[in-house]
Amino acid sequence: MIEINTNAGGAMICTLEIGASKNCCEPVGRSLAKRNMPDEIYESFLNMFSQEWRSFKNDPHAQLKTIAIVDENPTEQFLYPEFLLFQALFQKHGIKTIIASPDNLIIQTNKVCFGETEIDLIYNRTTDFYFQGPAYSVLREAYLGDLAAITPNPFNHAVFANKDNLCILSNQEQLDTLGIDSAIKEILLSHIPKTIKVSAKNEEFLWLNRKDYFFKPSQGFGSRAVYRGDKLTKGVWGQIKDKSYIAQKIIPPSKRTITVDGNELSLKVDIRDYIFEGTSLISATRIYQGQTTNLRTVGGGFSPLYSV
């Protein structure tokens, strides 16, 4: 496990792919049948947001009436079609849903509003994880004042997705200090690459051994400002060591051979599990080529995951 994300995209698109792949051929359909089918997955998505609203209201019977799917310049986002799919799902079940930029929202009488519409829950797809930019002032005020349910939110990111956490989860001494159960500790240490915080104390060691590591910003996303050590220049290293970065041992990705335009290609694969409160909602993969995962490789992209 190399990352934990709190606003990972693609789950809705992967659900559509599962439905399409199930009808592809009998062996695929039989293998996919071991996982939830699209209707069940859609229901689990809906229940997830409803549960977030009930938890926010501390009322098991609270009815979710309005949702704002929020991202900066949403119509220009690569996964904007997924926003539309979520909007269609919510509205099918009677939940009014708008898609907006964070600076489209206002606060009126202690309520977050889009125009005259009061917003119950904000589905946060932004990557300013702590609402620090000026465009996020309404989200920041709403979060600090509990004016709307925001999911995911800065607390979620700090607890789960900040990459500094991987330095703890892959460190036996720190896990011992925390009193982690031995069975859980064995799973963590066996499945998370050794990850360490870049600092003045270890910068010489990391530079000399850079070919063994990926360097990632603690609050980064989407492979931005991520560097593979063997591609790292002295100039970039000078910038990294003075910022908040982690160094993670390189784990070679698995590969699959696929056919594109009659040619066989060997592409890299990563597996992702979309989880809510410890329950797996859907598993999928990303197929790609290059230094880091992407959605632009010819023949690559999201793909269903099935067992044989």
PDB file of C-alpha atoms in Angstrom:
ATOM      1  CA  MET A   1       0.000   0.000   0.000  1.00  0.00           C
ATOM      2  CA  ILE A   2       1.703   3.163  -1.169  1.00  0.00           C
ATOM      3  CA  GLU A   3      -0.981   5.808  -0.539  1.00  0.00           C
ATOM      4  CA  ILE A   4      -4.219   6.580   1.274  1.00  0.00           C
ATOM      5  CA  ASN A   5      -6.483   9.187  -0.328  1.00  0.00           C
ATOM      6  CA  THR A   6      -9.616  10.856   1.003  1.00  0.00           C
ATOM      7  CA  ASN A   7     -11.001  12.360  -2.208  1.00  0.00           C
ATOM      8  CA  ALA A   8     -10.084   9.632  -4.689  1.00  0.00           C
ATOM      9  CA  GLY A   9     -11.991   9.904  -7.947  1.00  0.00           C
ATOM     10  CA  GLY A  10     -13.110   7.220 -10.348  1.00  0.00           C
ATOM     11  CA  ALA A  11     -15.376   5.043  -8.198  1.00  0.00           C
ATOM     12  CA  MET A  12     -18.520   5.903 -10.159  1.00  0.00           C
ATOM     13  CA  ILE A  13     -16.801   5.360 -13.522  1.00  0.00           C
ATOM     14  CA  CYS A  14     -15.425   2.025 -12.312  1.00  0.00           C
ATOM     15  CA  THR A  15     -18.944   0.990 -11.297  1.00  0.00           C
ATOM     16  CA  LEU A  16     -20.153   1.618 -14.846  1.00  0.00           C
ATOM     17  CA  GLU A  17     -17.229  -0.434 -16.151  1.00  0.00           C
ATOM     18  CA  ILE A  18     -18.128  -3.349 -13.893  1.00  0.00           C
ATOM     19  CA  GLY A  19     -21.643  -3.366 -15.326  1.00  0.00           C
ATOM     20  CA  ALA A  20     -20.310  -3.297 -18.892  1.00  0.00           C
ATOM     21  CA  SER A  21     -17.643  -5.940 -18.251  1.00  0.00           C
ATOM     22  CA  LYS A  22     -20.147  -8.286 -16.621  1.00  0.00           C
ATOM     23  CA  ASN A  23     -21.899  -8.547 -19.974  1.00  0.00           C
ATOM     24  CA  CYS A  24     -18.626  -8.934 -21.911  1.00  0.00           C
ATOM     25  CA  CYS A  25     -18.276 -12.683 -21.650  1.00  0.00           C
ATOM     26  CA  GLU A  26     -19.333 -15.470 -19.314  1.00  0.00           C
ATOM     27  CA  PRO A  27     -15.983 -16.056 -17.490  1.00  0.00           C
ATOM     28  CA  VAL A  28     -15.610 -12.349 -16.737  1.00  0.00           C
ATOM     29  CA  GLY A  29     -19.203 -12.124 -15.535  1.00  0.00           C
ATOM     30  CA  ARG A  30     -18.690 -15.144 -13.290  1.00  0.00           C
ATOM     31  CA  SER A  31     -15.541 -13.653 -11.743  1.00  0.00           C
ATOM     32  CA  LEU A  32     -17.104 -10.229 -11.230  1.00  0.00           C
ATOM     33  CA  ALA A  33     -20.118 -11.823  -9.556  1.00  0.00           C
ATOM     34  CA  LYS A  34     -17.906 -12.387  -6.521  1.00  0.00           C
ATOM     35  CA  ARG A  35     -18.034  -8.645  -5.913  1.00  0.00           C
ATOM     36  CA  ASN A  36     -20.996  -6.338  -5.483  1.00  0.00           C
ATOM     37  CA  MET A  37     -22.871  -5.502  -8.645  1.00  0.00           C
ATOM     38  CA  PRO A  38     -23.552  -1.922  -9.825  1.00  0.00           C
ATOM     39  CA  ASP A  39     -27.008  -1.482  -8.232  1.00  0.00           C
ATOM     40  CA  GLU A  40     -25.609  -2.535  -4.854  1.00  0.00           C
ATOM     41  CA  ILE A  41     -22.589  -0.258  -5.267  1.00  0.00           C
ATOM     42  CA  TYR A  42     -24.803   2.741  -6.143  1.00  0.00           C
ATOM     43  CA  GLU A  43     -26.854   2.029  -3.043  1.00  0.00           C
ATOM     44  CA  SER A  44     -23.704   1.891  -0.912  1.00  0.00           C
ATOM     45  CA  PHE A  45     -22.578   5.267  -2.307  1.00  0.00           C
ATOM     46  CA  LEU A  46     -25.943   6.780  -1.466  1.00  0.00           C
ATOM     47  CA  ASN A  47     -25.917   5.285   2.035  1.00  0.00           C
ATOM     48  CA  MET A  48     -22.401   6.608   2.613  1.00  0.00           C
ATOM     49  CA  PHE A  49     -23.388  10.236   2.023  1.00  0.00           C
ATOM     50  CA  SER A  50     -26.625   9.829   3.981  1.00  0.00           C
ATOM     51  CA  GLN A  51     -24.656   8.404   6.896  1.00  0.00           C
ATOM     52  CA  GLU A  52     -22.237  11.337   6.780  1.00  0.00           C
ATOM     53  CA  TRP A  53     -25.216  13.684   7.068  1.00  0.00           C
ATOM     54  CA  ARG A  54     -26.783  11.750   9.949  1.00  0.00           C
ATOM     55  CA  SER A  55     -23.443  11.701  11.780  1.00  0.00           C
ATOM     56  CA  PHE A  56     -23.044  15.439  11.278  1.00  0.00           C
ATOM     57  CA  LYS A  57     -26.554  16.093  12.621  1.00  0.00           C
ATOM     58  CA  ASN A  58     -26.161  13.435  15.343  1.00  0.00           C
ATOM     59  CA  ASP A  59     -29.614  12.245  14.308  1.00  0.00           C
ATOM     60  CA  PRO A  60     -30.141   8.707  12.913  1.00  0.00           C
ATOM     61  CA  HIS A  61     -33.301   9.875  11.136  1.00  0.00           C
ATOM     62  CA  ALA A  62     -31.986  13.088   9.547  1.00  0.00           C
ATOM     63  CA  GLN A  63     -32.949  13.344   5.861  1.00  0.00           C
ATOM     64  CA  LEU A  64     -30.351  14.605   3.407  1.00  0.00           C
ATOM     65  CA  LYS A  65     -32.040  17.110   1.088  1.00  0.00           C
ATOM     66  CA  THR A  66     -29.290  19.063  -0.715  1.00  0.00           C
ATOM     67  CA  ILE A  67     -25.723  18.314  -1.816  1.00  0.00           C
ATOM     68  CA  ALA A  68     -23.106  20.519  -3.443  1.00  0.00           C
ATOM     69  CA  ILE A  69     -20.355  18.723  -5.358  1.00  0.00           C
ATOM     70  CA  VAL A  70     -17.509  21.207  -5.066  1.00  0.00           C
ATOM     71  CA  ASP A  71     -14.262  21.542  -6.989  1.00  0.00           C
ATOM     72  CA  GLU A  72     -12.351  24.434  -8.470  1.00  0.00           C
ATOM     73  CA  ASN A  73     -13.548  25.087 -12.043  1.00  0.00           C
ATOM     74  CA  PRO A  74     -15.560  21.839 -11.979  1.00  0.00           C
ATOM     75  CA  THR A  75     -16.506  21.768 -15.672  1.00  0.00           C
ATOM     76  CA  GLU A  76     -12.798  21.820 -16.566  1.00  0.00           C
ATOM     77  CA  GLN A  77     -11.873  18.909 -14.303  1.00  0.00           C
ATOM     78  CA  PHE A  78     -10.744  15.672 -15.940  1.00  0.00           C
ATOM     79  CA  LEU A  79     -13.361  13.734 -13.952  1.00  0.00           C
ATOM     80  CA  TYR A  80     -16.215  16.222 -14.434  1.00  0.00           C
ATOM     81  CA  PRO A  81     -18.293  13.433 -16.071  1.00  0.00           C
ATOM     82  CA  GLU A  82     -18.152  11.624 -12.729  1.00  0.00           C
ATOM     83  CA  PHE A  83     -19.609  14.688 -10.995  1.00  0.00           C
ATOM     84  CA  LEU A  84     -22.549  14.466 -13.397  1.00  0.00           C
ATOM     85  CA  LEU A  85     -22.989  10.763 -12.611  1.00  0.00           C
ATOM     86  CA  PHE A  86     -23.071  11.451  -8.871  1.00  0.00           C
ATOM     87  CA  GLN A  87     -25.492  14.318  -9.449  1.00  0.00           C
ATOM     88  CA  ALA A  88     -27.800  11.991 -11.405  1.00  0.00           C
ATOM     89  CA  LEU A  89     -27.630   9.341  -8.658  1.00  0.00           C
ATOM     90  CA  PHE A  90     -28.456  11.790  -5.882  1.00  0.00           C
ATOM     91  CA  GLN A  91     -31.261  13.504  -7.777  1.00  0.00           C
ATOM     92  CA  LYS A  92     -32.777  10.140  -8.707  1.00  0.00           C
ATOM     93  CA  HIS A  93     -33.273   9.639  -4.970  1.00  0.00           C
ATOM     94  CA  GLY A  94     -34.780  13.053  -4.329  1.00  0.00           C
ATOM     95  CA  ILE A  95     -31.641  14.905  -3.209  1.00  0.00           C
ATOM     96  CA  LYS A  96     -31.225  18.258  -4.937  1.00  0.00           C
ATOM     97  CA  THR A  97     -27.636  18.424  -6.196  1.00  0.00           C
ATOM     98  CA  ILE A  98     -25.603  21.289  -7.605  1.00  0.00           C
ATOM     99  CA  ILE A  99     -22.047  21.296  -8.982  1.00  0.00           C
ATOM    100  CA  ALA A 100     -20.098  24.396  -8.027  1.00  0.00           C
ATOM    101  CA  SER A 101     -16.736  26.022  -7.471  1.00  0.00           C
ATOM    102  CA  PRO A 102     -15.907  26.853  -3.832  1.00  0.00           C
ATOM    103  CA  ASP A 103     -16.169  30.578  -4.584  1.00  0.00           C
ATOM    104  CA  ASN A 104     -19.738  30.075  -5.877  1.00  0.00           C
ATOM    105  CA  LEU A 105     -20.878  29.399  -2.304  1.00  0.00           C
ATOM    106  CA  ILE A 106     -21.948  32.015   0.221  1.00  0.00           C
ATOM    107  CA  ILE A 107     -22.935  32.043   3.880  1.00  0.00           C
ATOM    108  CA  GLN A 108     -26.315  33.479   4.855  1.00  0.00           C
ATOM    109  CA  THR A 109     -27.759  33.326   8.387  1.00  0.00           C
ATOM    110  CA  ASN A 110     -25.251  30.627   9.355  1.00  0.00           C
ATOM    111  CA  LYS A 111     -26.137  28.473   6.374  1.00  0.00           C
ATOM    112  CA  VAL A 112     -24.019  27.571   3.361  1.00  0.00           C
ATOM    113  CA  CYS A 113     -25.932  28.558   0.241  1.00  0.00           C
ATOM    114  CA  PHE A 114     -25.695  28.366  -3.518  1.00  0.00           C
ATOM    115  CA  GLY A 115     -27.876  31.256  -4.558  1.00  0.00           C
ATOM    116  CA  GLU A 116     -31.073  30.741  -2.581  1.00  0.00           C
ATOM    117  CA  THR A 117     -30.471  27.024  -2.059  1.00  0.00           C
ATOM    118  CA  GLU A 118     -29.318  25.981   1.413  1.00  0.00           C
ATOM    119  CA  ILE A 119     -26.693  23.223   1.269  1.00  0.00           C
ATOM    120  CA  ASP A 120     -26.827  20.336   3.739  1.00  0.00           C
ATOM    121  CA  LEU A 121     -23.723  18.471   2.633  1.00  0.00           C
ATOM    122  CA  ILE A 122     -20.671  19.407   0.583  1.00  0.00           C
ATOM    123  CA  TYR A 123     -19.026  16.576  -1.367  1.00  0.00           C
ATOM    124  CA  ASN A 124     -15.531  18.046  -1.376  1.00  0.00           C
ATOM    125  CA  ARG A 125     -13.468  17.138  -4.439  1.00  0.00           C
ATOM    126  CA  THR A 126     -11.001  20.024  -4.061  1.00  0.00           C
ATOM    127  CA  THR A 127      -7.286  19.491  -3.559  1.00  0.00           C
ATOM    128  CA  ASP A 128      -6.702  22.437  -1.234  1.00  0.00           C
ATOM    129  CA  PHE A 129      -6.989  19.931   1.597  1.00  0.00           C
ATOM    130  CA  TYR A 130      -6.911  22.481   4.417  1.00  0.00           C
ATOM    131  CA  PHE A 131      -8.900  25.279   2.718  1.00  0.00           C
ATOM    132  CA  GLN A 132      -5.949  27.659   2.765  1.00  0.00           C
ATOM    133  CA  GLY A 133      -6.441  29.564  -0.493  1.00  0.00           C
ATOM    134  CA  PRO A 134      -8.591  32.725  -0.745  1.00  0.00           C
ATOM    135  CA  ALA A 135     -11.128  30.930  -2.964  1.00  0.00           C
ATOM    136  CA  TYR A 136     -11.812  28.526  -0.093  1.00  0.00           C
ATOM    137  CA  SER A 137     -12.775  31.097   2.543  1.00  0.00           C
ATOM    138  CA  VAL A 138     -16.442  29.998   2.612  1.00  0.00           C
ATOM    139  CA  LEU A 139     -15.506  26.332   2.938  1.00  0.00           C
ATOM    140  CA  ARG A 140     -13.064  27.200   5.708  1.00  0.00           C
ATOM    141  CA  GLU A 141     -15.674  29.234   7.609  1.00  0.00           C
ATOM    142  CA  ALA A 142     -18.319  26.541   7.071  1.00  0.00           C
ATOM    143  CA  TYR A 143     -15.992  23.829   8.325  1.00  0.00           C
ATOM    144  CA  LEU A 144     -14.784  25.717  11.393  1.00  0.00           C
ATOM    145  CA  GLY A 145     -18.333  26.805  12.253  1.00  0.00           C
ATOM    146  CA  ASP A 146     -20.046  23.452  11.572  1.00  0.00           C
ATOM    147  CA  LEU A 147     -22.381  25.181   9.140  1.00  0.00           C
ATOM    148  CA  ALA A 148     -22.604  22.202   6.768  1.00  0.00           C
ATOM    149  CA  ALA A 149     -21.407  18.630   6.587  1.00  0.00           C
ATOM    150  CA  ILE A 150     -18.185  18.568   4.543  1.00  0.00           C
ATOM    151  CA  THR A 151     -16.850  15.244   3.333  1.00  0.00           C
ATOM    152  CA  PRO A 152     -13.970  14.682   3.100  1.00  0.00           C
ATOM    153  CA  ASN A 153     -12.655  17.510   5.256  1.00  0.00           C
ATOM    154  CA  PRO A 154      -9.312  18.743   6.649  1.00  0.00           C
ATOM    155  CA  PHE A 155      -9.531  16.439   9.681  1.00  0.00           C
ATOM    156  CA  ASN A 156     -10.083  13.411   7.430  1.00  0.00           C
ATOM    157  CA  HIS A 157      -7.043  14.343   5.345  1.00  0.00           C
ATOM    158  CA  ALA A 158      -4.805  14.925   8.356  1.00  0.00           C
ATOM    159  CA  VAL A 159      -5.749  11.607   9.965  1.00  0.00           C
ATOM    160  CA  PHE A 160      -5.752   9.412   6.860  1.00  0.00           C
ATOM    161  CA  ALA A 161      -4.229  10.965   3.748  1.00  0.00           C
ATOM    162  CA  ASN A 162      -1.301  13.127   4.836  1.00  0.00           C
ATOM    163  CA  LYS A 163       1.669  11.122   3.595  1.00  0.00           C
ATOM    164  CA  ASP A 164       3.626  11.787   6.779  1.00  0.00           C
ATOM    165  CA  ASN A 165       1.365   9.166   8.385  1.00  0.00           C
ATOM    166  CA  LEU A 166       3.032   6.492   6.250  1.00  0.00           C
ATOM    167  CA  CYS A 167       6.266   7.221   8.102  1.00  0.00           C
ATOM    168  CA  ILE A 168       4.555   6.026  11.287  1.00  0.00           C
ATOM    169  CA  LEU A 169       2.692   3.093   9.717  1.00  0.00           C
ATOM    170  CA  SER A 170       5.909   1.659   8.238  1.00  0.00           C
ATOM    171  CA  ASN A 171       8.106   2.193  11.326  1.00  0.00           C
ATOM    172  CA  GLN A 172       8.289  -0.704  13.782  1.00  0.00           C
ATOM    173  CA  GLU A 173       9.655   1.377  16.677  1.00  0.00           C
ATOM    174  CA  GLN A 174       6.841   3.906  16.425  1.00  0.00           C
ATOM    175  CA  LEU A 175       4.214   1.165  16.146  1.00  0.00           C
ATOM    176  CA  ASP A 176       5.715  -0.485  19.252  1.00  0.00           C
ATOM    177  CA  THR A 177       5.558   2.836  21.104  1.00  0.00           C
ATOM    178  CA  LEU A 178       1.906   3.217  20.137  1.00  0.00           C
ATOM    179  CA  GLY A 179       1.129  -0.267  21.440  1.00  0.00           C
ATOM    180  CA  ILE A 180      -0.254  -1.534  18.139  1.00  0.00           C
ATOM    181  CA  ASP A 181      -1.540  -5.113  18.210  1.00  0.00           C
ATOM    182  CA  SER A 182       1.118  -7.519  16.914  1.00  0.00           C
ATOM    183  CA  ALA A 183      -1.111  -8.985  14.173  1.00  0.00           C
ATOM    184  CA  ILE A 184      -1.986  -5.520  12.837  1.00  0.00           C
ATOM    185  CA  LYS A 185       1.631  -4.431  13.120  1.00  0.00           C
ATOM    186  CA  GLU A 186       2.753  -7.413  11.029  1.00  0.00           C
ATOM    187  CA  ILE A 187       0.252  -6.513   8.292  1.00  0.00           C
ATOM    188  CA  LEU A 188       1.361  -2.871   8.235  1.00  0.00           C
ATOM    189  CA  LEU A 189       5.078  -3.610   8.140  1.00  0.00           C
ATOM    190  CA  SER A 190       4.642  -6.318   5.490  1.00  0.00           C
ATOM    191  CA  HIS A 191       2.511  -4.292   3.121  1.00  0.00           C
ATOM    192  CA  ILE A 192       3.611  -0.648   3.395  1.00  0.00           C
ATOM    193  CA  PRO A 193       6.961   0.322   1.829  1.00  0.00           C
ATOM    194  CA  LYS A 194       9.447   1.827   4.246  1.00  0.00           C
ATOM    195  CA  THR A 195       8.676   5.559   4.303  1.00  0.00           C
ATOM    196  CA  ILE A 196      10.745   8.238   6.019  1.00  0.00           C
ATOM    197  CA  LYS A 197      10.438  11.986   6.449  1.00  0.00           C
ATOM    198  CA  VAL A 198      13.022  13.988   4.527  1.00  0.00           C
ATOM    199  CA  SER A 199      15.020  16.101   6.967  1.00  0.00           C
ATOM    200  CA  ALA A 200      18.422  17.656   7.498  1.00  0.00           C
ATOM    201  CA  LYS A 201      19.388  14.551   9.515  1.00  0.00           C
ATOM    202  CA  ASN A 202      18.952  12.135   6.646  1.00  0.00           C
ATOM    203  CA  GLU A 203      19.407  14.266   3.524  1.00  0.00           C
ATOM    204  CA  GLU A 204      22.925  12.962   2.844  1.00  0.00           C
ATOM    205  CA  PHE A 205      21.802   9.331   3.191  1.00  0.00           C
ATOM    206  CA  LEU A 206      18.756   9.877   0.981  1.00  0.00           C
ATOM    207  CA  TRP A 207      20.743  11.642  -1.718  1.00  0.00           C
ATOM    208  CA  LEU A 208      23.309   8.828  -1.845  1.00  0.00           C
ATOM    209  CA  ASN A 209      20.544   6.194  -1.946  1.00  0.00           C
ATOM    210  CA  ARG A 210      18.031   8.200  -3.997  1.00  0.00           C
ATOM    211  CA  LYS A 211      17.686   5.474  -6.664  1.00  0.00           C
ATOM    212  CA  ASP A 212      15.847   3.328  -4.103  1.00  0.00           C
ATOM    213  CA  TYR A 213      13.149   5.924  -3.326  1.00  0.00           C
ATOM    214  CA  PHE A 214      10.208   7.908  -4.598  1.00  0.00           C
ATOM    215  CA  PHE A 215      10.039  11.455  -3.196  1.00  0.00           C
ATOM    216  CA  LYS A 216       6.545  12.800  -2.580  1.00  0.00           C
ATOM    217  CA  PRO A 217       5.172  16.009  -0.993  1.00  0.00           C
ATOM    218  CA  SER A 218       3.367  15.317   2.293  1.00  0.00           C
ATOM    219  CA  GLN A 219       0.204  17.056   1.097  1.00  0.00           C
ATOM    220  CA  GLY A 220       0.547  16.268  -2.596  1.00  0.00           C
ATOM    221  CA  PHE A 221      -1.970  14.690  -4.955  1.00  0.00           C
ATOM    222  CA  GLY A 222      -2.221  13.269  -8.454  1.00  0.00           C
ATOM    223  CA  SER A 223       1.523  12.579  -8.767  1.00  0.00           C
ATOM    224  CA  ARG A 224       2.282  16.306  -8.801  1.00  0.00           C
ATOM    225  CA  ALA A 225       5.795  17.235  -7.651  1.00  0.00           C
ATOM    226  CA  VAL A 226       6.581  13.511  -7.249  1.00  0.00           C
ATOM    227  CA  TYR A 227      10.076  12.426  -8.247  1.00  0.00           C
ATOM    228  CA  ARG A 228      11.635   9.049  -8.788  1.00  0.00           C
ATOM    229  CA  GLY A 229      15.080   9.130  -7.222  1.00  0.00           C
ATOM    230  CA  ASP A 230      16.979   7.936 -10.279  1.00  0.00           C
ATOM    231  CA  LYS A 231      15.528  10.894 -12.231  1.00  0.00           C
ATOM    232  CA  LEU A 232      16.269  13.442  -9.501  1.00  0.00           C
ATOM    233  CA  THR A 233      18.618  16.350 -10.283  1.00  0.00           C
ATOM    234  CA  LYS A 234      20.776  18.139  -7.751  1.00  0.00           C
ATOM    235  CA  GLY A 235      18.783  21.332  -8.317  1.00  0.00           C
ATOM    236  CA  VAL A 236      15.411  19.705  -7.604  1.00  0.00           C
ATOM    237  CA  TRP A 237      16.871  17.925  -4.592  1.00  0.00           C
ATOM    238  CA  GLY A 238      17.904  21.302  -3.195  1.00  0.00           C
ATOM    239  CA  GLN A 239      14.233  22.326  -3.303  1.00  0.00           C
ATOM    240  CA  ILE A 240      12.843  19.039  -1.927  1.00  0.00           C
ATOM    241  CA  LYS A 241      15.006  18.854   1.168  1.00  0.00           C
ATOM    242  CA  ASP A 242      13.781  22.246   2.358  1.00  0.00           C
ATOM    243  CA  LYS A 243      10.078  21.384   1.919  1.00  0.00           C
ATOM    244  CA  SER A 244       7.720  18.867   3.535  1.00  0.00           C
ATOM    245  CA  TYR A 245       8.563  15.655   1.665  1.00  0.00           C
ATOM    246  CA  ILE A 246       8.605  11.937   2.362  1.00  0.00           C
ATOM    247  CA  ALA A 247      10.895   9.341   0.797  1.00  0.00           C
ATOM    248  CA  GLN A 248       9.221   6.006   0.056  1.00  0.00           C
ATOM    249  CA  LYS A 249      10.970   2.806  -1.001  1.00  0.00           C
ATOM    250  CA  ILE A 250      10.248   1.998  -4.646  1.00  0.00           C
ATOM    251  CA  ILE A 251       8.031  -1.040  -5.119  1.00  0.00           C
ATOM    252  CA  PRO A 252       7.954  -2.180  -8.761  1.00  0.00           C
ATOM    253  CA  PRO A 253       4.357  -2.264 -10.049  1.00  0.00           C
ATOM    254  CA  SER A 254       2.773  -5.393 -11.448  1.00  0.00           C
ATOM    255  CA  LYS A 255       2.171  -5.477 -15.199  1.00  0.00           C
ATOM    256  CA  ARG A 256      -0.441  -6.748 -17.622  1.00  0.00           C
ATOM    257  CA  THR A 257      -0.183  -7.349 -21.362  1.00  0.00           C
ATOM    258  CA  ILE A 258      -2.999  -5.839 -23.407  1.00  0.00           C
ATOM    259  CA  THR A 259      -3.606  -5.372 -27.114  1.00  0.00           C
ATOM    260  CA  VAL A 260      -3.977  -1.880 -28.593  1.00  0.00           C
ATOM    261  CA  ASP A 261      -4.517  -1.516 -32.349  1.00  0.00           C
ATOM    262  CA  GLY A 262      -3.219  -5.035 -32.876  1.00  0.00           C
ATOM    263  CA  ASN A 263      -0.030  -4.451 -30.893  1.00  0.00           C
ATOM    264  CA  GLU A 264       0.752  -6.072 -27.547  1.00  0.00           C
ATOM    265  CA  LEU A 265       1.739  -3.603 -24.817  1.00  0.00           C
ATOM    266  CA  SER A 266       3.031  -4.308 -21.319  1.00  0.00           C
ATOM    267  CA  LEU A 267       1.404  -1.740 -19.013  1.00  0.00           C
ATOM    268  CA  LYS A 268       1.752  -1.121 -15.292  1.00  0.00           C
ATOM    269  CA  VAL A 269      -1.127  -1.746 -12.887  1.00  0.00           C
ATOM    270  CA  ASP A 270      -2.110  -0.344  -9.516  1.00  0.00           C
ATOM    271  CA  ILE A 271      -5.049  -1.618  -7.475  1.00  0.00           C
ATOM    272  CA  ARG A 272      -7.331   0.707  -5.556  1.00  0.00           C
ATOM    273  CA  ASP A 273      -9.960  -0.080  -2.978  1.00  0.00           C
ATOM    274  CA  TYR A 274     -12.694   2.459  -2.218  1.00  0.00           C
ATOM    275  CA  ILE A 275     -13.507   2.082   1.469  1.00  0.00           C
ATOM    276  CA  PHE A 276     -15.946   3.713   3.883  1.00  0.00           C
ATOM    277  CA  GLU A 277     -15.691   3.050   7.627  1.00  0.00           C
ATOM    278  CA  GLY A 278     -13.737  -0.152   7.116  1.00  0.00           C
ATOM    279  CA  THR A 279     -16.043  -1.600   4.456  1.00  0.00           C
ATOM    280  CA  SER A 280     -14.841  -2.057   0.879  1.00  0.00           C
ATOM    281  CA  LEU A 281     -17.374  -0.533  -1.521  1.00  0.00           C
ATOM    282  CA  ILE A 282     -15.616  -1.321  -4.801  1.00  0.00           C
ATOM    283  CA  SER A 283     -12.198  -2.468  -6.006  1.00  0.00           C
ATOM    284  CA  ALA A 284     -10.724  -1.361  -9.315  1.00  0.00           C
ATOM    285  CA  THR A 285      -7.412  -0.824 -11.083  1.00  0.00           C
ATOM    286  CA  ARG A 286      -5.536   1.839 -13.001  1.00  0.00           C
ATOM    287  CA  ILE A 287      -3.538   0.695 -16.028  1.00  0.00           C
ATOM    288  CA  TYR A 288      -0.777   3.063 -17.118  1.00  0.00           C
ATOM    289  CA  GLN A 289       2.708   3.605 -18.452  1.00  0.00           C
ATOM    290  CA  GLY A 290       5.284   6.079 -17.193  1.00  0.00           C
ATOM    291  CA  GLN A 291       6.782   7.165 -13.897  1.00  0.00           C
ATOM    292  CA  THR A 292       3.469   7.556 -12.062  1.00  0.00           C
ATOM    293  CA  THR A 293      -0.178   6.579 -12.519  1.00  0.00           C
ATOM    294  CA  ASN A 294      -2.095   8.564 -15.106  1.00  0.00           C
ATOM    295  CA  LEU A 295      -5.248   8.478 -17.216  1.00  0.00           C
ATOM    296  CA  ARG A 296      -3.629   9.435 -20.504  1.00  0.00           C
ATOM    297  CA  THR A 297      -1.813   6.244 -21.529  1.00  0.00           C
ATOM    298  CA  VAL A 298      -3.207   4.852 -24.799  1.00  0.00           C
ATOM    299  CA  GLY A 299      -5.003   1.627 -23.838  1.00  0.00           C
ATOM    300  CA  GLY A 300      -4.808   2.547 -20.154  1.00  0.00           C
ATOM    301  CA  GLY A 301      -7.161   4.086 -17.601  1.00  0.00           C
ATOM    302  CA  PHE A 302      -9.578   2.639 -15.071  1.00  0.00           C
ATOM    303  CA  SER A 303     -10.323  -1.066 -15.291  1.00  0.00           C
ATOM    304  CA  PRO A 304     -12.472  -3.512 -13.303  1.00  0.00           C
ATOM    305  CA  LEU A 305     -10.698  -5.895 -10.957  1.00  0.00           C
ATOM    306  CA  TYR A 306     -11.739  -9.538 -11.015  1.00  0.00           C
ATOM    307  CA  SER A 307     -10.292 -12.765  -9.640  1.00  0.00           C
ATOM    308  CA  VAL A 308      -9.591 -16.003 -11.490  1.00  0.00           C
TER     309      VAL A 308
END
